[in-house]
Short mmCIF file of C-alpha atoms and ligand atoms in Angstrom, two decimals:
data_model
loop_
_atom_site.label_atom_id
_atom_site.label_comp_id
_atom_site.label_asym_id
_atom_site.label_seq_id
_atom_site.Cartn_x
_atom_site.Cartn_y
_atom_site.Cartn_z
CA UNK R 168 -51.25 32.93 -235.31
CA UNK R 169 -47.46 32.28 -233.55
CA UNK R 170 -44.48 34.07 -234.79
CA UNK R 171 -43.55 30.88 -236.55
CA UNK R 172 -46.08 30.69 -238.47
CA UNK R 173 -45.92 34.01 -239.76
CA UNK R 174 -42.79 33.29 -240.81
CA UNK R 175 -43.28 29.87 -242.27
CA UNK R 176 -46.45 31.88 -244.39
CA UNK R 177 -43.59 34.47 -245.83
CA UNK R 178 -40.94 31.97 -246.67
CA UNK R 179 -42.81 28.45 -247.85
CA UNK R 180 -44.40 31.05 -251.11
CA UNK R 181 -40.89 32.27 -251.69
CA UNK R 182 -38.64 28.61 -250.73
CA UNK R 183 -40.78 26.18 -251.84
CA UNK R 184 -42.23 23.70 -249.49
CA UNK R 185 -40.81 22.97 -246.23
CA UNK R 186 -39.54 19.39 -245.11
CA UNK R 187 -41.57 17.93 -242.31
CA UNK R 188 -38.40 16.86 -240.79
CA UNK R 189 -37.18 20.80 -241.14
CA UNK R 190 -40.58 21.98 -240.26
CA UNK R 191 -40.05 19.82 -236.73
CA UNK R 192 -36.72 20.76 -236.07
CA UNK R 193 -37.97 24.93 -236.44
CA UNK R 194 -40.85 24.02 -234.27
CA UNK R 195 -38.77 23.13 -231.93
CA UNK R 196 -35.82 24.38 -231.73
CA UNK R 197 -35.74 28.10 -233.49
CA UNK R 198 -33.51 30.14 -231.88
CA UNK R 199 -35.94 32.77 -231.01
CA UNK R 200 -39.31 30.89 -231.66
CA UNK R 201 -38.82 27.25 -231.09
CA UNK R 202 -40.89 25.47 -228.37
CA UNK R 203 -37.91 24.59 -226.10
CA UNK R 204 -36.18 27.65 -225.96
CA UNK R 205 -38.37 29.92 -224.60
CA UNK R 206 -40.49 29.83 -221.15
CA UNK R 207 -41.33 26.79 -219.50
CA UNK R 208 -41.71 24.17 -221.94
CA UNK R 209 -41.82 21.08 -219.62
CA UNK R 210 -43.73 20.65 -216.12
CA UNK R 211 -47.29 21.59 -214.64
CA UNK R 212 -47.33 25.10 -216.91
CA UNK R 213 -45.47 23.61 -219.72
CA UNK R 214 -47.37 20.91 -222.73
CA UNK R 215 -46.27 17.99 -221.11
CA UNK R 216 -44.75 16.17 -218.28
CA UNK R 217 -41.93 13.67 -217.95
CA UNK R 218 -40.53 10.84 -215.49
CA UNK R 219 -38.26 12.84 -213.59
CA UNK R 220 -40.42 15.31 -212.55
CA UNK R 221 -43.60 12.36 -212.03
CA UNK R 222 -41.33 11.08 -208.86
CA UNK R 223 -38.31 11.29 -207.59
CA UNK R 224 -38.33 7.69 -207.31
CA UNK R 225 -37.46 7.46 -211.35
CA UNK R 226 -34.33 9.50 -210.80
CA UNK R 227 -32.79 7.48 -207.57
CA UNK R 228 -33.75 4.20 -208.96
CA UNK R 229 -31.22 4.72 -212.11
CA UNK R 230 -28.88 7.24 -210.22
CA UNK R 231 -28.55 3.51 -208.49
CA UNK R 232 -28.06 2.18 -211.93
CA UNK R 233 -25.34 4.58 -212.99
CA UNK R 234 -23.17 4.39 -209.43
CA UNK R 235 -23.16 0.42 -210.27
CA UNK R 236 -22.28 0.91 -213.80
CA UNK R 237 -19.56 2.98 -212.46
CA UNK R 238 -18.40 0.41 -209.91
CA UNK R 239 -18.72 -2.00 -212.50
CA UNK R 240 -16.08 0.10 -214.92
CA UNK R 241 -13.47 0.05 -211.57
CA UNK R 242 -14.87 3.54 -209.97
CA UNK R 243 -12.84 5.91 -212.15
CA UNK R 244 -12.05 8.84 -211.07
CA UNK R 245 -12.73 11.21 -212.77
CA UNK R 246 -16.02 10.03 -214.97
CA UNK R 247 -18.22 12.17 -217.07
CA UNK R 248 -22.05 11.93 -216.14
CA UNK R 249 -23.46 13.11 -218.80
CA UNK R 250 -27.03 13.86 -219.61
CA UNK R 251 -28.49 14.83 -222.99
CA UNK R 252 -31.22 16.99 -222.77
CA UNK R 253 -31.93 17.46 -219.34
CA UNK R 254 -35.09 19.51 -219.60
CA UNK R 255 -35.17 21.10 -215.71
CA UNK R 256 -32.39 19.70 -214.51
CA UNK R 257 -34.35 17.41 -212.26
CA UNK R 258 -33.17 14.13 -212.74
CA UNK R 259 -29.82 15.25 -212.27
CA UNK R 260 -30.40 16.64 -209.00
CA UNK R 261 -32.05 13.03 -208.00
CA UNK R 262 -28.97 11.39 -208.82
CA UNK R 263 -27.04 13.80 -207.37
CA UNK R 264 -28.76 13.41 -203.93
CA UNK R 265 -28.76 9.53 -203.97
CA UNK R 266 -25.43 9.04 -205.38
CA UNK R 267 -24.16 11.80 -202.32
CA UNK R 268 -24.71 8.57 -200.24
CA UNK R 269 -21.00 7.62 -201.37
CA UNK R 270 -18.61 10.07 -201.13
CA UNK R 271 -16.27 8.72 -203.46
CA UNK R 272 -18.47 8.86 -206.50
CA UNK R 273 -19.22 12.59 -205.34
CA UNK R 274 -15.52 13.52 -205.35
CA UNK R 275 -15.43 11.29 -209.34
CA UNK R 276 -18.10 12.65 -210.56
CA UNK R 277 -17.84 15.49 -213.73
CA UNK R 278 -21.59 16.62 -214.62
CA UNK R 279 -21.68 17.48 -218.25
CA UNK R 280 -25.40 18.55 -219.50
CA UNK R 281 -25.83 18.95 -223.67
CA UNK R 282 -28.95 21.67 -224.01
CA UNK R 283 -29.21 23.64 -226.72
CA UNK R 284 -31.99 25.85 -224.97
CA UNK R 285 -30.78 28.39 -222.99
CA UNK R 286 -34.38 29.00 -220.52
CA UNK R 287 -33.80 25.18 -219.83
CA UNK R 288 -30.20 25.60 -219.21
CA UNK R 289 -30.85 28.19 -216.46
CA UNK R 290 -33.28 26.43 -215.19
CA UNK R 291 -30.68 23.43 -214.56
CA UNK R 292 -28.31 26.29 -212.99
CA UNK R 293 -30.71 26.82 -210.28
CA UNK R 294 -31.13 23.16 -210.06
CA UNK R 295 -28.08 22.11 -209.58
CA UNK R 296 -26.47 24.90 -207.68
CA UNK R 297 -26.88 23.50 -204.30
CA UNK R 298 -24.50 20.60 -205.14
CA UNK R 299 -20.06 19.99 -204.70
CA UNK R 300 -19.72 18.58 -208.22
CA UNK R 301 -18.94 19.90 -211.56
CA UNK R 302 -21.40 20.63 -214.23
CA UNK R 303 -20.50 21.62 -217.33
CA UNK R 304 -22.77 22.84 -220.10
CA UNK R 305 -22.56 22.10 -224.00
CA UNK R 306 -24.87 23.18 -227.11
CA UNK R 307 -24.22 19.56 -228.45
CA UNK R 308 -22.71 16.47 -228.27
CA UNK R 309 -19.81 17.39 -230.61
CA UNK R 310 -18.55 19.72 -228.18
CA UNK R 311 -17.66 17.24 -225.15
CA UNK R 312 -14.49 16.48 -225.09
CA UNK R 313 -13.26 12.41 -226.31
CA UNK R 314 -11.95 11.74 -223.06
CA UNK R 315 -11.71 9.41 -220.15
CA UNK R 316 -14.86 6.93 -218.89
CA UNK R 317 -18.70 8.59 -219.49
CA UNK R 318 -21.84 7.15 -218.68
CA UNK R 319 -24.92 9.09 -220.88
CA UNK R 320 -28.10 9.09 -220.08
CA UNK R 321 -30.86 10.75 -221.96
CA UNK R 322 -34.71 10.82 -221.12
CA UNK R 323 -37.38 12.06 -223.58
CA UNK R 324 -34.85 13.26 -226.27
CA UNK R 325 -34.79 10.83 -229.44
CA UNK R 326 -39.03 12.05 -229.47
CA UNK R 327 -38.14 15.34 -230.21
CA UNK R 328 -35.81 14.47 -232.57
CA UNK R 329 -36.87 15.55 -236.25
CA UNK R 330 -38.75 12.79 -238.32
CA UNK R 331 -39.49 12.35 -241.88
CA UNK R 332 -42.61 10.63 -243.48
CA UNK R 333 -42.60 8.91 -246.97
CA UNK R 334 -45.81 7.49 -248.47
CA UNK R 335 -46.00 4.37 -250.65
CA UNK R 336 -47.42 5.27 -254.32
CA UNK R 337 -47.24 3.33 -257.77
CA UNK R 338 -43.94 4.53 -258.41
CA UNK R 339 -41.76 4.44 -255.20
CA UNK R 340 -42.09 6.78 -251.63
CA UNK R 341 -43.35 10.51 -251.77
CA UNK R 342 -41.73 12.40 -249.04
CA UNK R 343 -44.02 14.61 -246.78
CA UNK R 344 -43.57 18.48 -247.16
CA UNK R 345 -45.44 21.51 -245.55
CA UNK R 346 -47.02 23.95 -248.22
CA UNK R 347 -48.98 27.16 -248.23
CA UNK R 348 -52.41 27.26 -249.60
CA UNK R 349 -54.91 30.17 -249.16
CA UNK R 350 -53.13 31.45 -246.18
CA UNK R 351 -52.47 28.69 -244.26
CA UNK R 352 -50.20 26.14 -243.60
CA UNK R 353 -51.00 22.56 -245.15
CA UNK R 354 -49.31 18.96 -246.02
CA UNK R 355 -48.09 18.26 -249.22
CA UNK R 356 -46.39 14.83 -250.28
CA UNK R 357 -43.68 15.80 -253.11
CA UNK R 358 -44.94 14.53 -256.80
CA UNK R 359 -41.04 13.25 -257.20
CA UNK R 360 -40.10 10.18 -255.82
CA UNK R 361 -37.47 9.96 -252.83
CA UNK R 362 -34.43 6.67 -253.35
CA UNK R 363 -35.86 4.15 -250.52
CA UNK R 364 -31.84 3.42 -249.12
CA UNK R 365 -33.34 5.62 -245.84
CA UNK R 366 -35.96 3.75 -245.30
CA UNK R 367 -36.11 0.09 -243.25
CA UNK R 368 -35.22 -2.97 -245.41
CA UNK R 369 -38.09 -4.69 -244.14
CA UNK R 370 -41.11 -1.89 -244.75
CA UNK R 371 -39.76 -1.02 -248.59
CA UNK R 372 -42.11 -3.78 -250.14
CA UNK R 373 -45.23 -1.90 -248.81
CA UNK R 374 -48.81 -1.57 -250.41
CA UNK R 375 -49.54 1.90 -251.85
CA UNK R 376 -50.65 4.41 -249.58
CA UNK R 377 -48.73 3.08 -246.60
CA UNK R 378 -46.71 5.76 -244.54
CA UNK R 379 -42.80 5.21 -242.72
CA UNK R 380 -41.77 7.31 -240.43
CA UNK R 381 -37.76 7.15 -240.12
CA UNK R 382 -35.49 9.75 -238.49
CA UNK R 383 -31.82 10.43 -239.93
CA UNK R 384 -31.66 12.95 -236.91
CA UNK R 385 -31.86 9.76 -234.15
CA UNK R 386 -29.47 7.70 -235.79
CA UNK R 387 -27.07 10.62 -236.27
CA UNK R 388 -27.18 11.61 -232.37
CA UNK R 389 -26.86 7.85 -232.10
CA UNK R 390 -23.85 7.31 -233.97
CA UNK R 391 -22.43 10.20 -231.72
CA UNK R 392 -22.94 8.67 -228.02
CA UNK R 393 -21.59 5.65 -230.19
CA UNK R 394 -18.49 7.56 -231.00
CA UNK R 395 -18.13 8.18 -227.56
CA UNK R 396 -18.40 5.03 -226.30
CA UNK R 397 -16.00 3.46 -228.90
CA UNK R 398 -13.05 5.43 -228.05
CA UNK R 399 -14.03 5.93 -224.04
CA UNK R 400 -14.68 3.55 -221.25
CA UNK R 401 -18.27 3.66 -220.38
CA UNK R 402 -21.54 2.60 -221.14
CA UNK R 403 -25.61 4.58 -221.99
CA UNK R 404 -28.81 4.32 -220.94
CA UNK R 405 -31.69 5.74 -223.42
CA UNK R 406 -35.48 5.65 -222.56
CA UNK R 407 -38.01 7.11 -224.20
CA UNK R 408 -41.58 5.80 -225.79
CA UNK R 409 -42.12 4.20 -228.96
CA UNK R 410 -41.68 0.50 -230.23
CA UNK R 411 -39.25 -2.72 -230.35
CA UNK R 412 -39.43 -3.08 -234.27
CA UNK R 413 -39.58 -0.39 -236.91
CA UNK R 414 -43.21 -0.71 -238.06
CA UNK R 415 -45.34 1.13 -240.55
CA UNK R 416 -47.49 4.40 -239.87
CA UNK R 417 -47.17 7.81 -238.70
CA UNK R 418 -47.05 8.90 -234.75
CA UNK R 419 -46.21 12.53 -234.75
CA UNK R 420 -48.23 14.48 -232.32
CA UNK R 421 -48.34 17.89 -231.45
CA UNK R 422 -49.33 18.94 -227.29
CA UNK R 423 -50.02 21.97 -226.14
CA UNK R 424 -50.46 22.70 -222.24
CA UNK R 425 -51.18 18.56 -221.96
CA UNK R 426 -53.85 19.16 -224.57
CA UNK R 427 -53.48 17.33 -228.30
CA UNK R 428 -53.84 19.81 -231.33
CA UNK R 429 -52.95 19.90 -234.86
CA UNK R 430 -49.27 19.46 -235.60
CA UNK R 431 -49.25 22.43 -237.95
CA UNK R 432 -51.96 24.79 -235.74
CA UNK R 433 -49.55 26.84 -232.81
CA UNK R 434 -45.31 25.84 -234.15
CA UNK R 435 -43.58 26.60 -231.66
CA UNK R 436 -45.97 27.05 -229.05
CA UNK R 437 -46.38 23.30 -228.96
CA UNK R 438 -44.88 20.20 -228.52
CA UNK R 439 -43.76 18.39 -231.15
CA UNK R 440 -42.47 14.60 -231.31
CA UNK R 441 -43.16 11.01 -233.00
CA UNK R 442 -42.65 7.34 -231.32
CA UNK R 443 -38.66 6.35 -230.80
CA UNK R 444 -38.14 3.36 -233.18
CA UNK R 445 -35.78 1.10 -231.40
CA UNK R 446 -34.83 -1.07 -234.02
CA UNK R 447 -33.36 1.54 -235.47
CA UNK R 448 -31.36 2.67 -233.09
CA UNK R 449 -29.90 -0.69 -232.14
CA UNK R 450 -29.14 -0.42 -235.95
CA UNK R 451 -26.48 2.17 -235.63
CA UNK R 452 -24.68 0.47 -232.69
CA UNK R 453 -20.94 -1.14 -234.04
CA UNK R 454 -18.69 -3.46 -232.39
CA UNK R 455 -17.27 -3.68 -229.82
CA UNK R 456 -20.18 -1.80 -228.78
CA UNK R 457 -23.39 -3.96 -227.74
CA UNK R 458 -27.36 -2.86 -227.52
CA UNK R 459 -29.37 -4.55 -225.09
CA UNK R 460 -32.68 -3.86 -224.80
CA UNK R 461 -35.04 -2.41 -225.36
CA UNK R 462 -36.72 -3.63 -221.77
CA UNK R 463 -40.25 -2.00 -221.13
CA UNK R 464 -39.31 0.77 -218.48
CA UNK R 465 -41.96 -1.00 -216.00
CA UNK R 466 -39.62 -3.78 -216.09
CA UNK R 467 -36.51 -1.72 -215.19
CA UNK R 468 -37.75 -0.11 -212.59
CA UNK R 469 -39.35 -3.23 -210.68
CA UNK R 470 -36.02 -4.65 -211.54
CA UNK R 471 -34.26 -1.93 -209.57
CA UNK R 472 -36.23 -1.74 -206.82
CA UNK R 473 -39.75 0.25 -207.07
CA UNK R 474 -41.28 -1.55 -204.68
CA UNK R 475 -38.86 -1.39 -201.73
CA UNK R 476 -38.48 2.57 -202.61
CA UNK R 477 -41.76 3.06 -202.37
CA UNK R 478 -42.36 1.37 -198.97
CA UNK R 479 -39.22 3.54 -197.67
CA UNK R 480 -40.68 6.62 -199.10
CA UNK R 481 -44.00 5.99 -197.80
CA UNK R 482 -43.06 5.16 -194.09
CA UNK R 483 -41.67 8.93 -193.47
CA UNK R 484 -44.83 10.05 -195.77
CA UNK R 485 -48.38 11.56 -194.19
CA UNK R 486 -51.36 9.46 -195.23
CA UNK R 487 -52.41 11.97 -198.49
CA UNK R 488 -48.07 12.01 -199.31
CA UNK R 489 -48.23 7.95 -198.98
CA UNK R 490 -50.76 7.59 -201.82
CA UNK R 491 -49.62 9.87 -204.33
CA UNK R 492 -46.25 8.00 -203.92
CA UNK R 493 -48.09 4.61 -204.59
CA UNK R 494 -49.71 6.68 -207.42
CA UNK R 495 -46.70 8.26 -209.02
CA UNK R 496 -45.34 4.53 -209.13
CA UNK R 497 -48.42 3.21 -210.76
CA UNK R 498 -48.04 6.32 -213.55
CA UNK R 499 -44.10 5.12 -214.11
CA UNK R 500 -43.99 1.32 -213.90
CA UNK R 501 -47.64 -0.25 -214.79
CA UNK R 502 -48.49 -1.33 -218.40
CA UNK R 503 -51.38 1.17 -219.29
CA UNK R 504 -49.61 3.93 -218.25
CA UNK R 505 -45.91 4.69 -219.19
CA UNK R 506 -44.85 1.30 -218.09
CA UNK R 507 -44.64 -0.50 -221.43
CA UNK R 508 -44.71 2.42 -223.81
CA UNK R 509 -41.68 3.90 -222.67
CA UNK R 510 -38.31 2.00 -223.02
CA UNK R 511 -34.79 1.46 -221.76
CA UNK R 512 -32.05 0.74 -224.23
CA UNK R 513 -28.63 0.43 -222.61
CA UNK R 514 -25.07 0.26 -224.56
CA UNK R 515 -22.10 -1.24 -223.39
CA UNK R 516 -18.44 -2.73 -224.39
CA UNK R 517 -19.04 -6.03 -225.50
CA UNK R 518 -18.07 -8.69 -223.18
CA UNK R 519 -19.24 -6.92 -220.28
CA UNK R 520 -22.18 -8.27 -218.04
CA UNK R 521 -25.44 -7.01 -219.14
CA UNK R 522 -26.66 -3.85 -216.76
CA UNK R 523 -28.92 -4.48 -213.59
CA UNK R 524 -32.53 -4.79 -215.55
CA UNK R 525 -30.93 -6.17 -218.78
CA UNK R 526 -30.19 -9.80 -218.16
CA UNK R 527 -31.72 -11.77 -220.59
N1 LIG O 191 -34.96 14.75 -220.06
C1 LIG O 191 -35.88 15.76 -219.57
C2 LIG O 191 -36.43 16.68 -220.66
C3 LIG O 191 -37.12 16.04 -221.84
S1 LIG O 191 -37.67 17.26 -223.00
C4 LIG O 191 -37.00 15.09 -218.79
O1 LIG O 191 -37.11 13.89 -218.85
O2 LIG O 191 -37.75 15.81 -218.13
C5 LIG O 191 -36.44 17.22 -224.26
C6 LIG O 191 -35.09 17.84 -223.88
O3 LIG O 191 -34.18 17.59 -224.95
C7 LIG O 191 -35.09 19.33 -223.65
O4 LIG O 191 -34.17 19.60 -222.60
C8 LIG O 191 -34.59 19.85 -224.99
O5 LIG O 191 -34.08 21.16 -224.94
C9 LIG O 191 -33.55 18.81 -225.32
N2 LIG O 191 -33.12 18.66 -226.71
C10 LIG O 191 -33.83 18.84 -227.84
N3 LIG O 191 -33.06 18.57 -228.93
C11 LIG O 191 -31.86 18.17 -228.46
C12 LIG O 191 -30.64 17.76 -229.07
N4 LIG O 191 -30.51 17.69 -230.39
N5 LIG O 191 -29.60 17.41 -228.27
C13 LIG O 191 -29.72 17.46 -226.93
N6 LIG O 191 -30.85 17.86 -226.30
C14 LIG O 191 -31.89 18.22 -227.05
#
């Protein structure tokens, strides 16, 4: 039994049921218990892997995408690169490295990292030590100051972002709780009924006994990079897996050391997150702000050059080195891998040229 779910097995009996949303958010991000801020959560010994640390490849190909963005915005100097959630600091350090090809963005460049856990803000420490440029840490987004040009990126977050589910009955959507019952942990869907504003205009007609999965926590970290961008220069790239269009049905999913288990079995010792909706996200986005995308991140990446960086890669590479290169690229970029599950949405001022890998 984890910590957690001691804990969980004290308070629920005492509280009342827990909100899955709630439920997620402790998994995950408990000060002392959650699942990303102890240990290793990410990597070979953590649940799961990401793109970053698949290839380098994923992290030069859009450092190339945010040195253009820059040019494209007039090379400030200085501009805020900031990254939310940058697990082990790896993609950072591939941008870092590629974008050292031009001095000048070097000498603009202000690193600002948002991570709430502090194992995985050490971990970036380390990582980034060995390069001349700025890095500044926050807890959240709220914290970075309103000023002067940013470009955001964030890989992997919105997933790990809290969800809600609500289930269709006779009488209007039953949200999804966690209850106690003979000593363990179970689901419960509340006997009231919850008003159906949060839920997509589109999926509030459905039959009984369909589930929605929507997020208040995504749209609100949305709204934020939003804020940013409205009152700053600048422009965000967001990638992650899940769908174009909010749809029906439930995707959380719980991993543990790259092995599936119950979502309620090990909090805290697992993984916890649920399919970005897209739609909803491009919801939030105001004018003069514009959403393009999502592009499947297969796409993007061929767009930006996979091919060629694989051939120069591969020509300084041994024979065994070569083919996990061609491999790696195969796991990032083709469709039944993470090629067309995972997604790019990019935001910028309107008027401005779509991004490289956004034209319509
Ligand atoms: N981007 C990295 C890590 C993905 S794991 C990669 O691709 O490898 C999710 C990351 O988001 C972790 O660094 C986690 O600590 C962070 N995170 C979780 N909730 C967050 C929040 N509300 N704001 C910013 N980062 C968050």
């Amino acid at each position: 039994m984890t910590a957690l779910t001691e804990q969980l097995l004290r308070l629920i009996p005492v509280n009342g049921p827990l909100r899955l949303d709630h439920y997620m958010a402790m998994a995950l991000m408990h000060p002392q218990h959650g699942y990303y801020m102890k240990g290793s959560p990410i990597g070979a010994e953590g649940a799961f892997t990401t793109a970053p640390e698949i290839s380098q490849m994923f992290g030069e190909l859009l450092g190339a995408w945010l040195h253009q963005q820059w040019q494209s915005l007039g090379c400030p100097s200085p501009v805020d690169i900031l990254e939310l959630g940058p697990g082990r600091g790896t993609f950072m350090a591939d941008v870092l490295r590629v974008t050292g090809l031009d001095p000048a963005f070097t000498r603009a460049a202000n690193v600002r990292l948002v991570e709430p856990s502090p194992s995985l803000r050490a971990m970036q420490q380390d990582r980034l030590r060995p390069f001349a440029v700025p890095v500044t840490w926050h807890s959240s987004l709220a914290s970075v100051p309103l000023e002067g040009p940013v470009l955001i990126f964030a890989n992997e977050v919105f997933d790990a972002l809290p969800v809600r589910h609500l289930k269709r009955g006779p009488k209007g959507w039953h949200e999804r709780y966690i209850d106690v019952e003979e000593g363990r942990l179970v689901w419960r869907f509340a006997a009231d009924v919850t008003p159906d504003v949060l839920i997509p205009a589109a999926l509030r007609q459905s039959a009984d006994g369909a589930i929605v999965e929507i997020s208040p926590a995504r749209a609100g970290l949305m709204a934020e990079i939003c804020g940013h961008l409205q009152t700053r220069d600048g422009a965000a790239l967001i990638i992650d897996y899940g769908y174009a269009q909010s749809q029906l049905g439930e995707t959380l999913q719980a991993l543990r050391r790259h092995q599936p288990v119950d979502p309620l079995q090990c909090p805290g010792e697992a993984d916890l997150t649920a399919h970005v909706d897209f739609e909803a996200l491009r919801a939030v986005v105001p004018s003069p702000l514009e959403a393009h995308g999502p592009v499947a991140q297969g796409d993007l990446l061929r767009t930006l050059g996979l091919a060629a960086r694989v051939t120069r890669l591969q020509a300084e590479a041994s024979a065994q080195q070569s083919a996990a290169i061609a491999q790696a690229a195969h796991r990032l970029a083709d469709e039944q891998a993470m090629g067309q599950l995972f997604k790019a949405l990019a935001i910028c001022h309107e008027g401005r040229p779509p991004p490289p890998g956004f034209a319509p």
